């Protein structure tokens, strides 16, 4: 049960890309203070795993098909127990956030609470075609970067434009919605993949994955990143072409789970490259 709780419900392994982008975001903005990096990383970590647990509570019907091995489905943990655990993890993240930066902590507490109350239970964003696409795309890279902007008080049109670039980079995470299309459709969960259908959603996600290739030279010219990004980008570009090809040619969503680790690795790789080539000064 402990293993399934950590890796199945809290999905701690999925925090690696999020923590990587959090550290990269702070470093790109000139923050090298270990205490700040650790505090923001921990707050994001606890918010992430609490969101995963709340997601299991709201997706219990779909998970009976998409993830029947999860402990809430098997009965190893009760609905009330998981609710208490999710709330405690969220409050730990909120406490760390408030200790780190009062303004950031208040925003995290407000929007996190709204996420729990409305998204998870009353207004299921991931059951909306547009909401599901934006949720998955923003969560991987843009949200950690915006959190870093708040802490560093560096919110400008320029940095917000860059956060949108990160949104496009993070759109590769929408592949996970296609993976769950069978279970989501059976419980009337109207994600963008269900709404478009298997074939069209594959084309949409592949288009975003490939379009991101154009962003590497865009980042170099517009945001004054080091020219090294043009060479280092050859690695994620190769992965993006491979991932897009596999997605287009795959015949069943049941074969997609093995490629989910590839898009998570891609996010980590992009975070590393952006850190190594960051601009000396943000305009």
mmCIF file of C-alpha atoms in Angstrom:
data_model
loop_
_atom_site.group_PDB
_atom_site.id
_atom_site.type_symbol
_atom_site.label_atom_id
_atom_site.label_comp_id
_atom_site.label_asym_id
_atom_site.label_seq_id
_atom_site.Cartn_x
_atom_site.Cartn_y
_atom_site.Cartn_z
ATOM 1 C CA UNK A 1 0.000 0.000 0.000
ATOM 2 C CA UNK A 2 2.811 2.440 0.893
ATOM 3 C CA UNK A 3 4.381 2.053 -2.546
ATOM 4 C CA UNK A 4 1.047 2.627 -4.290
ATOM 5 C CA UNK A 5 0.367 5.646 -2.080
ATOM 6 C CA UNK A 6 3.713 7.289 -2.874
ATOM 7 C CA UNK A 7 3.970 6.454 -6.570
ATOM 8 C CA UNK A 8 0.333 5.788 -7.506
ATOM 9 C CA UNK A 9 -1.704 8.381 -5.620
ATOM 10 C CA UNK A 10 0.781 11.131 -4.732
ATOM 11 C CA UNK A 11 2.758 10.325 -7.905
ATOM 12 C CA UNK A 12 5.945 11.646 -6.384
ATOM 13 C CA UNK A 13 7.921 10.664 -9.495
ATOM 14 C CA UNK A 14 5.962 13.241 -11.502
ATOM 15 C CA UNK A 15 7.253 16.061 -9.317
ATOM 16 C CA UNK A 16 10.727 15.751 -10.885
ATOM 17 C CA UNK A 17 9.858 17.910 -13.939
ATOM 18 C CA UNK A 18 8.011 20.440 -11.760
ATOM 19 C CA UNK A 19 10.864 20.782 -9.266
ATOM 20 C CA UNK A 20 13.367 20.983 -12.136
ATOM 21 C CA UNK A 21 11.457 23.837 -13.743
ATOM 22 C CA UNK A 22 11.112 25.577 -10.379
ATOM 23 C CA UNK A 23 14.871 25.526 -9.799
ATOM 24 C CA UNK A 24 15.535 26.522 -13.417
ATOM 25 C CA UNK A 25 13.074 29.421 -13.172
ATOM 26 C CA UNK A 26 14.743 30.859 -10.089
ATOM 27 C CA UNK A 27 18.195 30.446 -11.615
ATOM 28 C CA UNK A 28 17.113 32.129 -14.867
ATOM 29 C CA UNK A 29 15.883 35.070 -12.793
ATOM 30 C CA UNK A 30 19.207 35.345 -10.991
ATOM 31 C CA UNK A 31 18.321 33.642 -7.699
ATOM 32 C CA UNK A 32 21.080 31.397 -6.344
ATOM 33 C CA UNK A 33 20.211 31.573 -2.637
ATOM 34 C CA UNK A 34 19.865 27.946 -1.527
ATOM 35 C CA UNK A 35 17.238 28.690 1.135
ATOM 36 C CA UNK A 36 14.950 30.396 -1.392
ATOM 37 C CA UNK A 37 15.434 27.623 -3.961
ATOM 38 C CA UNK A 38 14.749 24.946 -1.340
ATOM 39 C CA UNK A 39 11.687 26.697 0.096
ATOM 40 C CA UNK A 40 10.019 27.332 -3.255
ATOM 41 C CA UNK A 41 10.838 23.810 -4.430
ATOM 42 C CA UNK A 42 9.302 22.320 -1.278
ATOM 43 C CA UNK A 43 6.179 24.457 -1.543
ATOM 44 C CA UNK A 44 5.708 23.458 -5.185
ATOM 45 C CA UNK A 45 6.421 19.834 -4.258
ATOM 46 C CA UNK A 46 3.715 19.699 -1.571
ATOM 47 C CA UNK A 47 1.204 21.565 -3.727
ATOM 48 C CA UNK A 48 1.912 19.120 -6.558
ATOM 49 C CA UNK A 49 1.430 15.922 -4.562
ATOM 50 C CA UNK A 50 -1.645 17.302 -2.792
ATOM 51 C CA UNK A 51 -3.121 18.175 -6.208
ATOM 52 C CA UNK A 52 -2.446 14.604 -7.364
ATOM 53 C CA UNK A 53 -4.313 13.266 -4.345
ATOM 54 C CA UNK A 54 -7.237 15.671 -4.816
ATOM 55 C CA UNK A 55 -7.277 14.628 -8.464
ATOM 56 C CA UNK A 56 -7.836 11.016 -7.382
ATOM 57 C CA UNK A 57 -10.757 12.121 -5.246
ATOM 58 C CA UNK A 58 -12.442 13.950 -8.110
ATOM 59 C CA UNK A 59 -11.520 11.390 -10.799
ATOM 60 C CA UNK A 60 -12.612 8.284 -8.915
ATOM 61 C CA UNK A 61 -15.030 7.171 -11.645
ATOM 62 C CA UNK A 62 -12.582 7.621 -14.513
ATOM 63 C CA UNK A 63 -9.766 5.962 -12.527
ATOM 64 C CA UNK A 64 -11.798 2.774 -12.240
ATOM 65 C CA UNK A 65 -10.969 2.386 -15.941
ATOM 66 C CA UNK A 66 -7.776 4.429 -16.424
ATOM 67 C CA UNK A 67 -5.982 3.492 -13.201
ATOM 68 C CA UNK A 68 -7.762 0.623 -11.359
ATOM 69 C CA UNK A 69 -4.627 -0.094 -9.310
ATOM 70 C CA UNK A 70 -4.846 3.168 -7.332
ATOM 71 C CA UNK A 71 -5.444 2.659 -3.631
ATOM 72 C CA UNK A 72 -8.681 4.663 -3.539
ATOM 73 C CA UNK A 73 -10.118 2.315 -6.166
ATOM 74 C CA UNK A 74 -8.840 -0.849 -4.485
ATOM 75 C CA UNK A 75 -10.174 0.272 -1.099
ATOM 76 C CA UNK A 76 -6.769 0.366 0.628
ATOM 77 C CA UNK A 77 -7.566 3.913 1.715
ATOM 78 C CA UNK A 78 -10.956 5.490 2.312
ATOM 79 C CA UNK A 79 -12.302 8.648 0.702
ATOM 80 C CA UNK A 80 -12.189 10.519 4.025
ATOM 81 C CA UNK A 81 -8.636 9.378 4.809
ATOM 82 C CA UNK A 82 -7.375 10.552 1.428
ATOM 83 C CA UNK A 83 -9.214 13.856 1.861
ATOM 84 C CA UNK A 84 -7.479 14.436 5.203
ATOM 85 C CA UNK A 85 -4.075 13.487 3.765
ATOM 86 C CA UNK A 86 -4.565 15.760 0.731
ATOM 87 C CA UNK A 87 -5.557 18.683 2.961
ATOM 88 C CA UNK A 88 -2.564 18.214 5.275
ATOM 89 C CA UNK A 89 -0.153 18.139 2.319
ATOM 90 C CA UNK A 90 -1.741 21.292 0.891
ATOM 91 C CA UNK A 91 -1.476 23.096 4.234
ATOM 92 C CA UNK A 92 2.213 22.143 4.526
ATOM 93 C CA UNK A 93 2.798 23.687 1.094
ATOM 94 C CA UNK A 94 0.875 26.804 2.123
ATOM 95 C CA UNK A 95 2.850 27.134 5.377
ATOM 96 C CA UNK A 96 6.186 26.918 3.538
ATOM 97 C CA UNK A 97 4.940 29.446 0.977
ATOM 98 C CA UNK A 98 3.917 31.953 3.662
ATOM 99 C CA UNK A 99 7.278 31.584 5.379
ATOM 100 C CA UNK A 100 9.072 32.165 2.082
ATOM 101 C CA UNK A 101 7.139 35.208 0.857
ATOM 102 C CA UNK A 102 3.927 36.589 2.326
ATOM 103 C CA UNK A 103 2.447 37.812 -0.971
ATOM 104 C CA UNK A 104 3.290 34.585 -2.785
ATOM 105 C CA UNK A 105 1.977 32.558 0.155
ATOM 106 C CA UNK A 106 -1.357 34.410 0.212
ATOM 107 C CA UNK A 107 -1.800 33.980 -3.548
ATOM 108 C CA UNK A 108 -0.887 30.291 -3.327
ATOM 109 C CA UNK A 109 -3.330 29.784 -0.455
ATOM 110 C CA UNK A 110 -6.179 31.576 -2.244
ATOM 111 C CA UNK A 111 -5.751 30.010 -5.665
ATOM 112 C CA UNK A 112 -4.893 26.627 -4.185
ATOM 113 C CA UNK A 113 -8.091 26.679 -2.141
ATOM 114 C CA UNK A 114 -10.102 27.692 -5.195
ATOM 115 C CA UNK A 115 -8.488 24.849 -7.096
ATOM 116 C CA UNK A 116 -9.549 22.360 -4.431
ATOM 117 C CA UNK A 117 -13.080 23.681 -3.954
ATOM 118 C CA UNK A 118 -14.049 24.482 -7.510
ATOM 119 C CA UNK A 119 -11.781 22.624 -9.903
ATOM 120 C CA UNK A 120 -11.728 19.331 -8.016
ATOM 121 C CA UNK A 121 -15.373 19.159 -7.032
ATOM 122 C CA UNK A 122 -17.694 21.850 -8.417
ATOM 123 C CA UNK A 123 -16.221 23.079 -11.709
ATOM 124 C CA UNK A 124 -14.142 20.200 -13.079
ATOM 125 C CA UNK A 125 -11.703 22.084 -15.326
ATOM 126 C CA UNK A 126 -10.168 18.903 -16.702
ATOM 127 C CA UNK A 127 -13.632 17.852 -17.874
ATOM 128 C CA UNK A 128 -13.719 20.899 -20.123
ATOM 129 C CA UNK A 129 -11.901 20.710 -23.500
ATOM 130 C CA UNK A 130 -10.180 24.094 -23.200
ATOM 131 C CA UNK A 131 -9.632 23.796 -19.448
ATOM 132 C CA UNK A 132 -7.994 20.388 -19.708
ATOM 133 C CA UNK A 133 -5.571 21.561 -22.397
ATOM 134 C CA UNK A 134 -4.582 24.741 -20.574
ATOM 135 C CA UNK A 135 -4.315 23.029 -17.190
ATOM 136 C CA UNK A 136 -1.855 20.425 -18.443
ATOM 137 C CA UNK A 137 0.162 22.916 -20.499
ATOM 138 C CA UNK A 138 0.509 25.527 -17.755
ATOM 139 C CA UNK A 139 1.304 23.207 -14.856
ATOM 140 C CA UNK A 140 4.603 21.845 -16.184
ATOM 141 C CA UNK A 141 6.689 24.991 -16.655
ATOM 142 C CA UNK A 142 4.658 28.218 -16.665
ATOM 143 C CA UNK A 143 3.247 28.007 -13.135
ATOM 144 C CA UNK A 144 6.660 27.428 -11.463
ATOM 145 C CA UNK A 145 8.083 30.319 -13.525
ATOM 146 C CA UNK A 146 5.234 32.656 -12.551
ATOM 147 C CA UNK A 147 5.747 31.666 -8.890
ATOM 148 C CA UNK A 148 9.429 32.592 -9.264
ATOM 149 C CA UNK A 149 8.422 35.917 -10.863
ATOM 150 C CA UNK A 150 6.249 36.741 -7.850
ATOM 151 C CA UNK A 151 9.007 35.962 -5.376
ATOM 152 C CA UNK A 152 11.612 37.946 -7.305
ATOM 153 C CA UNK A 153 9.111 40.776 -8.015
ATOM 154 C CA UNK A 154 10.054 40.610 -11.668
ATOM 155 C CA UNK A 155 6.624 40.598 -13.316
ATOM 156 C CA UNK A 156 6.814 42.556 -16.577
ATOM 157 C CA UNK A 157 5.268 42.215 -20.025
ATOM 158 C CA UNK A 158 8.597 40.753 -21.094
ATOM 159 C CA UNK A 159 8.708 37.999 -18.464
ATOM 160 C CA UNK A 160 5.000 37.248 -18.864
ATOM 161 C CA UNK A 161 5.597 36.777 -22.595
ATOM 162 C CA UNK A 162 8.329 34.319 -21.711
ATOM 163 C CA UNK A 163 5.918 32.444 -19.435
ATOM 164 C CA UNK A 164 3.665 31.996 -22.472
ATOM 165 C CA UNK A 165 6.624 30.535 -24.362
ATOM 166 C CA UNK A 166 7.026 28.087 -21.486
ATOM 167 C CA UNK A 167 3.326 27.273 -21.799
ATOM 168 C CA UNK A 168 3.953 26.086 -25.362
ATOM 169 C CA UNK A 169 6.983 24.094 -24.231
ATOM 170 C CA UNK A 170 4.858 22.482 -21.529
ATOM 171 C CA UNK A 171 2.036 21.584 -23.922
ATOM 172 C CA UNK A 172 3.751 18.236 -24.524
ATOM 173 C CA UNK A 173 2.151 17.202 -21.199
ATOM 174 C CA UNK A 174 -1.251 17.150 -22.925
ATOM 175 C CA UNK A 175 -0.231 13.764 -24.272
ATOM 176 C CA UNK A 176 -1.450 12.359 -20.946
ATOM 177 C CA UNK A 177 -5.014 13.397 -21.795
ATOM 178 C CA UNK A 178 -4.895 11.295 -24.962
ATOM 179 C CA UNK A 179 -3.600 8.389 -22.880
ATOM 180 C CA UNK A 180 -6.742 8.510 -20.716
ATOM 181 C CA UNK A 181 -9.211 9.024 -23.544
ATOM 182 C CA UNK A 182 -10.910 5.616 -23.208
ATOM 183 C CA UNK A 183 -11.741 5.887 -19.507
ATOM 184 C CA UNK A 184 -12.574 9.603 -19.706
ATOM 185 C CA UNK A 185 -15.043 9.058 -22.547
ATOM 186 C CA UNK A 186 -16.833 6.232 -20.706
ATOM 187 C CA UNK A 187 -17.536 8.441 -17.686
ATOM 188 C CA UNK A 188 -18.484 11.458 -19.844
ATOM 189 C CA UNK A 189 -15.376 13.426 -18.909
ATOM 190 C CA UNK A 190 -15.186 15.874 -21.803
ATOM 191 C CA UNK A 191 -11.459 16.562 -22.049
ATOM 192 C CA UNK A 192 -10.032 18.066 -25.231
ATOM 193 C CA UNK A 193 -8.961 14.559 -26.311
ATOM 194 C CA UNK A 194 -12.475 13.178 -25.845
ATOM 195 C CA UNK A 195 -13.997 16.198 -27.579
ATOM 196 C CA UNK A 196 -11.709 16.006 -30.610
ATOM 197 C CA UNK A 197 -11.405 12.247 -30.783
ATOM 198 C CA UNK A 198 -8.273 10.111 -30.833
ATOM 199 C CA UNK A 199 -7.041 11.008 -34.343
ATOM 200 C CA UNK A 200 -7.591 14.781 -34.192
ATOM 201 C CA UNK A 201 -6.194 15.123 -30.667
ATOM 202 C CA UNK A 202 -3.041 13.307 -31.799
ATOM 203 C CA UNK A 203 -2.620 15.847 -34.603
ATOM 204 C CA UNK A 204 -3.189 18.800 -32.236
ATOM 205 C CA UNK A 205 -0.685 17.654 -29.619
ATOM 206 C CA UNK A 206 1.886 16.671 -32.262
ATOM 207 C CA UNK A 207 1.538 20.133 -33.818
ATOM 208 C CA UNK A 208 2.312 21.826 -30.506
ATOM 209 C CA UNK A 209 5.248 19.496 -29.871
ATOM 210 C CA UNK A 210 6.731 20.312 -33.283
ATOM 211 C CA UNK A 211 5.875 24.024 -33.161
ATOM 212 C CA UNK A 212 7.983 24.297 -30.010
ATOM 213 C CA UNK A 213 11.051 23.652 -32.159
ATOM 214 C CA UNK A 214 10.677 27.170 -33.582
ATOM 215 C CA UNK A 215 10.814 28.658 -30.100
ATOM 216 C CA UNK A 216 14.516 27.953 -29.543
ATOM 217 C CA UNK A 217 15.716 30.535 -32.097
ATOM 218 C CA UNK A 218 12.849 32.814 -30.972
ATOM 219 C CA UNK A 219 14.170 32.701 -27.403
ATOM 220 C CA UNK A 220 17.685 33.468 -28.639
ATOM 221 C CA UNK A 221 16.689 36.506 -30.693
ATOM 222 C CA UNK A 222 13.912 37.966 -28.536
ATOM 223 C CA UNK A 223 15.001 37.183 -24.977
ATOM 224 C CA UNK A 224 18.782 37.469 -25.419
ATOM 225 C CA UNK A 225 19.622 33.950 -24.363
ATOM 226 C CA UNK A 226 23.105 32.681 -25.115
ATOM 227 C CA UNK A 227 23.760 31.473 -28.670
ATOM 228 C CA UNK A 228 24.581 28.090 -27.135
ATOM 229 C CA UNK A 229 20.853 27.416 -27.000
ATOM 230 C CA UNK A 230 20.868 26.970 -30.789
ATOM 231 C CA UNK A 231 23.278 24.036 -30.453
ATOM 232 C CA UNK A 232 21.987 22.525 -27.225
ATOM 233 C CA UNK A 233 18.459 22.615 -28.611
ATOM 234 C CA UNK A 234 19.396 19.858 -31.046
ATOM 235 C CA UNK A 235 18.854 17.345 -28.217
ATOM 236 C CA UNK A 236 15.253 18.298 -27.301
ATOM 237 C CA UNK A 237 14.464 18.907 -30.996
ATOM 238 C CA UNK A 238 15.405 15.296 -31.730
ATOM 239 C CA UNK A 239 13.184 14.096 -28.881
ATOM 240 C CA UNK A 240 10.300 16.277 -30.051
ATOM 241 C CA UNK A 241 10.488 14.875 -33.580
ATOM 242 C CA UNK A 242 10.633 11.319 -32.232
ATOM 243 C CA UNK A 243 7.784 11.878 -29.772
ATOM 244 C CA UNK A 244 5.619 13.518 -32.422
ATOM 245 C CA UNK A 245 6.272 10.676 -34.866
ATOM 246 C CA UNK A 246 5.410 8.015 -32.275
ATOM 247 C CA UNK A 247 2.246 9.871 -31.308
ATOM 248 C CA UNK A 248 1.016 10.230 -34.878
ATOM 249 C CA UNK A 249 1.739 6.628 -35.837
ATOM 250 C CA UNK A 250 0.436 4.961 -32.673
ATOM 251 C CA UNK A 251 -2.775 3.023 -33.238
ATOM 252 C CA UNK A 252 -4.204 2.857 -29.718
ATOM 253 C CA UNK A 253 -4.140 5.107 -26.622
ATOM 254 C CA UNK A 254 -3.335 1.985 -24.592
ATOM 255 C CA UNK A 255 0.193 2.152 -26.036
ATOM 256 C CA UNK A 256 0.812 5.735 -24.934
ATOM 257 C CA UNK A 257 1.776 5.328 -21.233
ATOM 258 C CA UNK A 258 5.323 4.254 -22.140
ATOM 259 C CA UNK A 259 5.860 7.612 -23.875
ATOM 260 C CA UNK A 260 4.708 9.736 -20.929
ATOM 261 C CA UNK A 261 8.125 9.465 -19.284
ATOM 262 C CA UNK A 262 9.618 10.825 -22.519
ATOM 263 C CA UNK A 263 7.682 14.094 -22.394
ATOM 264 C CA UNK A 264 8.567 14.503 -18.704
ATOM 265 C CA UNK A 265 12.235 14.010 -19.562
ATOM 266 C CA UNK A 266 11.792 16.594 -22.305
ATOM 267 C CA UNK A 267 10.539 19.183 -19.803
ATOM 268 C CA UNK A 268 13.519 18.517 -17.527
ATOM 269 C CA UNK A 269 15.914 18.791 -20.480
ATOM 270 C CA UNK A 270 14.394 22.096 -21.606
ATOM 271 C CA UNK A 271 14.698 23.435 -18.063
ATOM 272 C CA UNK A 272 18.386 22.487 -17.959
ATOM 273 C CA UNK A 273 19.131 24.069 -21.354
ATOM 274 C CA UNK A 274 17.310 27.298 -20.487
ATOM 275 C CA UNK A 275 19.267 27.496 -17.229
ATOM 276 C CA UNK A 276 22.604 27.026 -18.979
ATOM 277 C CA UNK A 277 21.854 29.658 -21.609
ATOM 278 C CA UNK A 278 19.919 32.213 -19.537
ATOM 279 C CA UNK A 279 20.172 35.917 -20.361
ATOM 280 C CA UNK A 280 22.468 38.063 -18.245
ATOM 281 C CA UNK A 281 19.774 40.728 -17.861
ATOM 282 C CA UNK A 282 15.977 40.513 -18.277
ATOM 283 C CA UNK A 283 14.700 43.600 -20.075
#
